[in-house]
Tab-separated table of C-alpha atoms in Angstrom:
chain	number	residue	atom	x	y	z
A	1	UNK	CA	14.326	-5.643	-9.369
A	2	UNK	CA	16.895	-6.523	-6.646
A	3	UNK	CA	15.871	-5.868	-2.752
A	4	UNK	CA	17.917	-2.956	-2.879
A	5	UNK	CA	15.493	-0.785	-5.043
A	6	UNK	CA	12.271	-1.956	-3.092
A	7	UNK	CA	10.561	1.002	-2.498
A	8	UNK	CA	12.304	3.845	-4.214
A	9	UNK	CA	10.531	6.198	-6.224
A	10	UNK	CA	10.865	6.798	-10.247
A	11	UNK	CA	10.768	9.938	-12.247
A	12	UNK	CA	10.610	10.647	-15.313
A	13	UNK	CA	12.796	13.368	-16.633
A	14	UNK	CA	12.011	15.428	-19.583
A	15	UNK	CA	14.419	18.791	-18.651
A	16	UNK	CA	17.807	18.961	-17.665
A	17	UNK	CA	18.507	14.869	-17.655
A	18	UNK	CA	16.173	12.655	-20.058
A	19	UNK	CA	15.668	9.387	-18.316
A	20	UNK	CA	14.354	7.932	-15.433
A	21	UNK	CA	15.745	9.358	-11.972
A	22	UNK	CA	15.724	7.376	-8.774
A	23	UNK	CA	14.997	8.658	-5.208
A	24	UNK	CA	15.524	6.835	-2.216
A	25	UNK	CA	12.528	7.272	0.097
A	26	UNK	CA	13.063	7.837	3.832
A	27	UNK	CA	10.475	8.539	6.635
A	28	UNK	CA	11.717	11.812	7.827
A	29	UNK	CA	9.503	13.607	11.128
A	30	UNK	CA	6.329	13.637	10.330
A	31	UNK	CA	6.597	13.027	6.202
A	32	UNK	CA	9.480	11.668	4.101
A	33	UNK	CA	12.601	12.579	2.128
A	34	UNK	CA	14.750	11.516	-0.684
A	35	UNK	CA	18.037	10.542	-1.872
A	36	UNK	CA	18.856	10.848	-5.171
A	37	UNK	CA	20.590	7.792	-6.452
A	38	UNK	CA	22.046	7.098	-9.770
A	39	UNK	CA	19.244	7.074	-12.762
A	40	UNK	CA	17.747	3.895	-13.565
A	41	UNK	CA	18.569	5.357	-17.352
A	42	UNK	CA	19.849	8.082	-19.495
A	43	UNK	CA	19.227	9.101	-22.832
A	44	UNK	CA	21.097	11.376	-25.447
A	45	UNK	CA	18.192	12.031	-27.738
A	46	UNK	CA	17.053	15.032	-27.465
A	47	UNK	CA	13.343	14.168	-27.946
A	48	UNK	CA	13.759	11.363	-25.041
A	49	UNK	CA	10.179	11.358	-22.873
A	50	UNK	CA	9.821	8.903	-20.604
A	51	UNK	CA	6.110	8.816	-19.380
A	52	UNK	CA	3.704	6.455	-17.717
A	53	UNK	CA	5.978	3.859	-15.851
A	54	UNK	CA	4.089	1.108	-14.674
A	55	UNK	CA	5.022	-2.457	-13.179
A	56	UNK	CA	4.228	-5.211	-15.260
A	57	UNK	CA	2.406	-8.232	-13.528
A	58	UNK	CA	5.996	-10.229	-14.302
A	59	UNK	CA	7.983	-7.492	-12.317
A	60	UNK	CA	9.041	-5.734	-15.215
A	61	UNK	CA	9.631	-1.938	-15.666
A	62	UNK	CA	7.408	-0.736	-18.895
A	63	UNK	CA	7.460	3.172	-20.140
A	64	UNK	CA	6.640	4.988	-23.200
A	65	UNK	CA	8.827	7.017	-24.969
A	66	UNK	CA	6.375	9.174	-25.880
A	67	UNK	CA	9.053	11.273	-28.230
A	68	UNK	CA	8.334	14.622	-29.113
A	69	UNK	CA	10.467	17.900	-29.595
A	70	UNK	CA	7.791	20.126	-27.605
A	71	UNK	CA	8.237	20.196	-23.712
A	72	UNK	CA	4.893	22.397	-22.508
A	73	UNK	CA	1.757	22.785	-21.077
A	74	UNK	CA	0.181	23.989	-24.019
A	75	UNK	CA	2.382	27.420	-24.700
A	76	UNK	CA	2.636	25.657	-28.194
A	77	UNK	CA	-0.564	25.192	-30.461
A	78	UNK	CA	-2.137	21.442	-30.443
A	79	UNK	CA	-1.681	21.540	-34.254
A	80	UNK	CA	2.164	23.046	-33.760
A	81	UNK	CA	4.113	20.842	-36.805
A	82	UNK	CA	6.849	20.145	-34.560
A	83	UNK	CA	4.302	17.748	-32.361
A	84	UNK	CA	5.862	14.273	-33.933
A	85	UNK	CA	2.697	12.588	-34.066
A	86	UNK	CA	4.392	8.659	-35.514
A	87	UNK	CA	7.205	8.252	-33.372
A	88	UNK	CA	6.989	6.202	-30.214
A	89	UNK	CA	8.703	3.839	-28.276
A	90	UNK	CA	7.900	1.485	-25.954
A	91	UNK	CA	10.286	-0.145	-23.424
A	92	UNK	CA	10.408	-2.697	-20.617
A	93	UNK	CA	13.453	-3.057	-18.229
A	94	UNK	CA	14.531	-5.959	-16.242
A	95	UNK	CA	16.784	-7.080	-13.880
A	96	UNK	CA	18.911	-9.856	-15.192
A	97	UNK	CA	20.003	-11.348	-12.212
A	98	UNK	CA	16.884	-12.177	-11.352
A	99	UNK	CA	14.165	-14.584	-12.222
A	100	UNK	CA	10.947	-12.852	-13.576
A	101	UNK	CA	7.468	-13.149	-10.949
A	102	UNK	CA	4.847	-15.385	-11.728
A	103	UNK	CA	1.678	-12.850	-12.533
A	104	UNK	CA	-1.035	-13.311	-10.121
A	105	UNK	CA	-4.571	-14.350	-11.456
A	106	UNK	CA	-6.978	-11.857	-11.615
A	107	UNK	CA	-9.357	-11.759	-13.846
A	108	UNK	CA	-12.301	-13.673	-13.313
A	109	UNK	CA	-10.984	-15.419	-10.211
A	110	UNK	CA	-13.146	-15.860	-7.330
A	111	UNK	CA	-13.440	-13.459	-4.602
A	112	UNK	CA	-11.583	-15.738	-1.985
A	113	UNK	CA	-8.566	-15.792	-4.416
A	114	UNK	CA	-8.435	-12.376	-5.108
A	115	UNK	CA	-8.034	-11.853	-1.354
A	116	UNK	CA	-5.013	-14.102	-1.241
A	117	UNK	CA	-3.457	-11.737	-3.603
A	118	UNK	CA	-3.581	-8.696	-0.920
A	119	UNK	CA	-0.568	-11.098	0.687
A	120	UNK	CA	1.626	-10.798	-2.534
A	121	UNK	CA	4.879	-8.721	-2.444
A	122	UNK	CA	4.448	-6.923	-5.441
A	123	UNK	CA	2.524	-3.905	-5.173
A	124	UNK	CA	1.257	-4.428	-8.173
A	125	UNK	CA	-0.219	-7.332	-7.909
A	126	UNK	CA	-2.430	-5.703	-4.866
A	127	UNK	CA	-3.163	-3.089	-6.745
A	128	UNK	CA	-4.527	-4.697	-9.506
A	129	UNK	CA	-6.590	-6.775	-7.086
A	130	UNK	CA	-7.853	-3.990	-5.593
A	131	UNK	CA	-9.112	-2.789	-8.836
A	132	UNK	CA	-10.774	-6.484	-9.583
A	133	UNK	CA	-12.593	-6.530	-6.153
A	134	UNK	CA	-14.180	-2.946	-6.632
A	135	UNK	CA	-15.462	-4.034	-9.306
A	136	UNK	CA	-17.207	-7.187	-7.019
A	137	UNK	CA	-21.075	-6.780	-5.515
A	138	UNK	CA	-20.482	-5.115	-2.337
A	139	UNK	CA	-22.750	-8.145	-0.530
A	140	UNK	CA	-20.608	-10.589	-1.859
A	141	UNK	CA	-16.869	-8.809	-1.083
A	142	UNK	CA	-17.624	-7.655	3.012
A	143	UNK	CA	-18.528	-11.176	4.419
A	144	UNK	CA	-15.520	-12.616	2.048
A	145	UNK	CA	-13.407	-9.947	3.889
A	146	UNK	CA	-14.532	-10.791	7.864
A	147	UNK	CA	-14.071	-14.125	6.827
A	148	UNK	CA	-10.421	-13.750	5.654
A	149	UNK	CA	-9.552	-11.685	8.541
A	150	UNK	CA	-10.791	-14.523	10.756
A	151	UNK	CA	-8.623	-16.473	9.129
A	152	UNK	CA	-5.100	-14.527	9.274
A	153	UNK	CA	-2.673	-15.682	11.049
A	154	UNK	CA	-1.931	-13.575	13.871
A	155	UNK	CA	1.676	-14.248	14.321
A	156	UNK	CA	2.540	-13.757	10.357
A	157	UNK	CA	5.273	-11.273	10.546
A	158	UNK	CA	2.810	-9.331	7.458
A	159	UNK	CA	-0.422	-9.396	9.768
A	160	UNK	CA	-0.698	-5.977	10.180
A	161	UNK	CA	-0.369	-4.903	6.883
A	162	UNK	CA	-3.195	-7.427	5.738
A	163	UNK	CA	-5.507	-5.459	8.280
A	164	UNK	CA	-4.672	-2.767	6.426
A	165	UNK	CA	-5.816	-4.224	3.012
A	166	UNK	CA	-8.625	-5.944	4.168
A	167	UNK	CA	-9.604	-1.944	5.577
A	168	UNK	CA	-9.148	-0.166	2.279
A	169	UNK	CA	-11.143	-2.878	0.420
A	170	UNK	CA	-13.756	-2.335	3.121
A	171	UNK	CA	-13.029	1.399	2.397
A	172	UNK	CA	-13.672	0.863	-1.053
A	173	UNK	CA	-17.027	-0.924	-1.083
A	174	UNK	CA	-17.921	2.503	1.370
A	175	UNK	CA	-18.892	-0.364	3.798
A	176	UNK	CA	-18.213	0.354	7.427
A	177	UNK	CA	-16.341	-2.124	9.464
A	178	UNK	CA	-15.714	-0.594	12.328
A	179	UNK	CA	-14.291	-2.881	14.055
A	180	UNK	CA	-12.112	-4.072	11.649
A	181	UNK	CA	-11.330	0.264	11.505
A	182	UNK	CA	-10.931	0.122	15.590
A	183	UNK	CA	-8.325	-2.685	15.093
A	184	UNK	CA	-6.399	-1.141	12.513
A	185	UNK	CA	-6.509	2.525	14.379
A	186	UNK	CA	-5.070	0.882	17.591
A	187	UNK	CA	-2.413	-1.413	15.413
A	188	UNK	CA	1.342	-1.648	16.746
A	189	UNK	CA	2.342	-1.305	13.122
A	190	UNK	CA	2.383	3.056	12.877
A	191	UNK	CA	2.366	2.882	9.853
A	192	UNK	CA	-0.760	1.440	9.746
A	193	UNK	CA	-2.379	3.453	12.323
A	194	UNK	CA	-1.425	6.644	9.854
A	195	UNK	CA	-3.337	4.664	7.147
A	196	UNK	CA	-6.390	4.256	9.075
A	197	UNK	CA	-6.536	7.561	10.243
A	198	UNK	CA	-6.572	8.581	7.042
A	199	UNK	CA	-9.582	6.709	6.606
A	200	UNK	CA	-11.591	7.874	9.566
A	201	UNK	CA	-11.058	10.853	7.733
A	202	UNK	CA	-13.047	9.914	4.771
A	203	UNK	CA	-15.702	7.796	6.822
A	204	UNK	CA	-15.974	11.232	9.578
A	205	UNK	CA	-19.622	11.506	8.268
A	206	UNK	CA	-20.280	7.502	9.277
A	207	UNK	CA	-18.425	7.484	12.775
A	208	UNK	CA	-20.454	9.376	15.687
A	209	UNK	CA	-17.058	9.661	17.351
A	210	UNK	CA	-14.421	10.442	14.987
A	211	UNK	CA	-13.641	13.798	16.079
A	212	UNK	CA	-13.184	12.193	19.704
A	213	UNK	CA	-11.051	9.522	17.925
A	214	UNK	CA	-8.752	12.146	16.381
A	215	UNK	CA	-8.065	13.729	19.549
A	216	UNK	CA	-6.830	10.898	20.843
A	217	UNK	CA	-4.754	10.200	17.428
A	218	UNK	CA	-3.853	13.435	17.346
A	219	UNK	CA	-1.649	12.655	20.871
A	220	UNK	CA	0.013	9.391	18.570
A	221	UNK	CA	4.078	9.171	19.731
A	222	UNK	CA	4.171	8.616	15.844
A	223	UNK	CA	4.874	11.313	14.036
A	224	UNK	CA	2.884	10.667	10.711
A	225	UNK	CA	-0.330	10.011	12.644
A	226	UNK	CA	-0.401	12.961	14.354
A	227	UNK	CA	-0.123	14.644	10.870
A	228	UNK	CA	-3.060	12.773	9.128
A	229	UNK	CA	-5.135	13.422	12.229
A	230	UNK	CA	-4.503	17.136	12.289
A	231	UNK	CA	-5.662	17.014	8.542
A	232	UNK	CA	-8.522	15.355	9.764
A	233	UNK	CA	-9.964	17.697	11.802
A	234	UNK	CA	-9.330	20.504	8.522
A	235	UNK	CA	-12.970	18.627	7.311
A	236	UNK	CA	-15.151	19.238	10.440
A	237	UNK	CA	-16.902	22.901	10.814
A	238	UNK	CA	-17.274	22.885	14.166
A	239	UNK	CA	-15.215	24.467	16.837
A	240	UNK	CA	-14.317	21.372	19.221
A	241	UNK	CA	-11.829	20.834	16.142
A	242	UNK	CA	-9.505	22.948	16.831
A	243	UNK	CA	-8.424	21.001	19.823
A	244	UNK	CA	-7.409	18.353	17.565
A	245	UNK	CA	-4.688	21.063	16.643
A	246	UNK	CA	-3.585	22.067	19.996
A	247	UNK	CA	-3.516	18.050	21.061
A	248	UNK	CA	-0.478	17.741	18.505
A	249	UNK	CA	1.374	20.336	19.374
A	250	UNK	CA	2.270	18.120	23.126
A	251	UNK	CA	5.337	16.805	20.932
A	252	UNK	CA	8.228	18.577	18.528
A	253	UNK	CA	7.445	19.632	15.484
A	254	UNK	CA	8.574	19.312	12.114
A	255	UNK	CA	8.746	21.464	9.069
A	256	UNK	CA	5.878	19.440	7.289
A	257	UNK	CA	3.716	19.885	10.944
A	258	UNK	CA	4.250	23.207	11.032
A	259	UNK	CA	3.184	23.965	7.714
A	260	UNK	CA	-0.132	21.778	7.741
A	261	UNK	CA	-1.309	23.140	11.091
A	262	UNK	CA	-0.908	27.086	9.617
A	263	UNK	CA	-3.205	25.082	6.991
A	264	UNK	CA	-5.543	23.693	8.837
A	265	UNK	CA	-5.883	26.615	11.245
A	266	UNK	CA	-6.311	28.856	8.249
A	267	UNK	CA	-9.725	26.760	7.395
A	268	UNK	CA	-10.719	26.321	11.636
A	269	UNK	CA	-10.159	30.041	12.449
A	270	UNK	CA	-13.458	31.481	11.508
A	271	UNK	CA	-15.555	28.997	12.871
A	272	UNK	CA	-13.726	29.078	16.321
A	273	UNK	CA	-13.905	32.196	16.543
A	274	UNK	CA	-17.331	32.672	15.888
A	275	UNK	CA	-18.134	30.294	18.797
């Protein structure tokens, strides 16, 4: 698909408009927004269900028409006669002006080349790699992983968002690099440093200091970070927490802020207040 559409989300429509909508996605305060564009399709059947969109490895859009007269979470009986149990379609939509990608090699490739794969620019190329490599012996994939990092260029204009790769394989394989994590935490990329945090917040029970980390995240001049570190601190029952709360509020708040901290605060209050 052209540049253009890099990055914008699909839906697909069942009520109102059949067909797939498109949304541009913007980082807006602390979270994101979208613009709706034109639909990447439209159909006139009235049984039209686009479901489970997925990238092919050549770039391709596929979906399943999955074609059925009953819209519902189960208001209508599983043996209802109107359920159209033979008719299907499958589709896949390209771009015609431009030349199909080459699929990446996955299966059964070694664990060096699989890592090389975290560089592509197709997302789902990555995330197919990711799948392969959690599927690799944990002793095998972490020393692969230092190793690559070692070996990244520094001044590749990408650099920071292979830290971020190499982390959530690390993440993964539930093996603690920290500091590969320390790195990525303190990365110039923001976007990256909102990633991470989310990670410290899954690894809180493997890093002494990750509620002393969060406080410090939780003072981030990025929005988004601020917001993953306040969600953080949701997961620890102890008082000190809280301050992770009150850190963020230092800087303007948003809608989405707002509406996690009542959140957040909601699950803190007791134990505070106990104390």
């Amino acid at each position: 698909f052209p540049q253009s559409m890099q990055g914008h989300l699909l839906v697909g429509n069942v009520i109102g408009d059949q067909g797939i909508l498109q949304y541009k996605i913007s980082e807006k305060d602390s979270s994101y927004s979208g613009q709706e564009l034109e639909p990447l399709l439209l159909s006139s059947d009235p049984n039209f269900r686009p479901v489970d969109m997925k990238m092919g490895p050549d770039g391709a859009l596929w979906f399943i028409d999955w074609h059925n007269a009953i819209i519902g979470h189960l208001q209508h009986h599983l043996r209802d006669p109107s359920r159209d149990q033979t008719h299907g379609r499958v589709y896949r939509v390209t771009y015609e002006s431009n030349a199909l990608a080459t699929p990446a090699k996955i299966a059964d490739e070694p664990i060096d080349k699989l890592l090389d794969n975290l560089k592509s620019k197709i997302e789902r190329d990555r995330y197919r790699t990711r799948i392969e490599l959690g599927s690799c012996k944990t002793e095998e994939v972490v020393p692969a992983i230092k190793r690559w990092v070692e070996n990244l260029d520094s001044k590749d204009a990408d650099y920071e968002h292979h830290l971020l790769e190499a982390l959530w394989i690390t993440k993964n394989h539930n093996s603690l690099d920290r500091a590969l994590l320390n790195r990525v935490l303190g990365s110039p990329e923001p976007r990256a440093r909102a990633a991470a945090t989310r990670v410290l917040s899954n690894w809180r029970d493997k890093v002494p200091d990750a509620l002393d980390i969060l406080k410090r995240l939780a003072g981030d001049p990025f929005p988004r970070v601020r917001l993953e570190a306040v969600r953080a601190a949701s997961f620890f029952p102890v008082p000190e927490a809280i301050e992770v709360v009150l850190i963020s509020t230092q800087y303007t708040s948003d809608i989405y802020m707002d509406h996690l901290r009542r959140e957040v605060m909601r699950e803190l209050d007791p134990i505070w207040k106990r104390a």
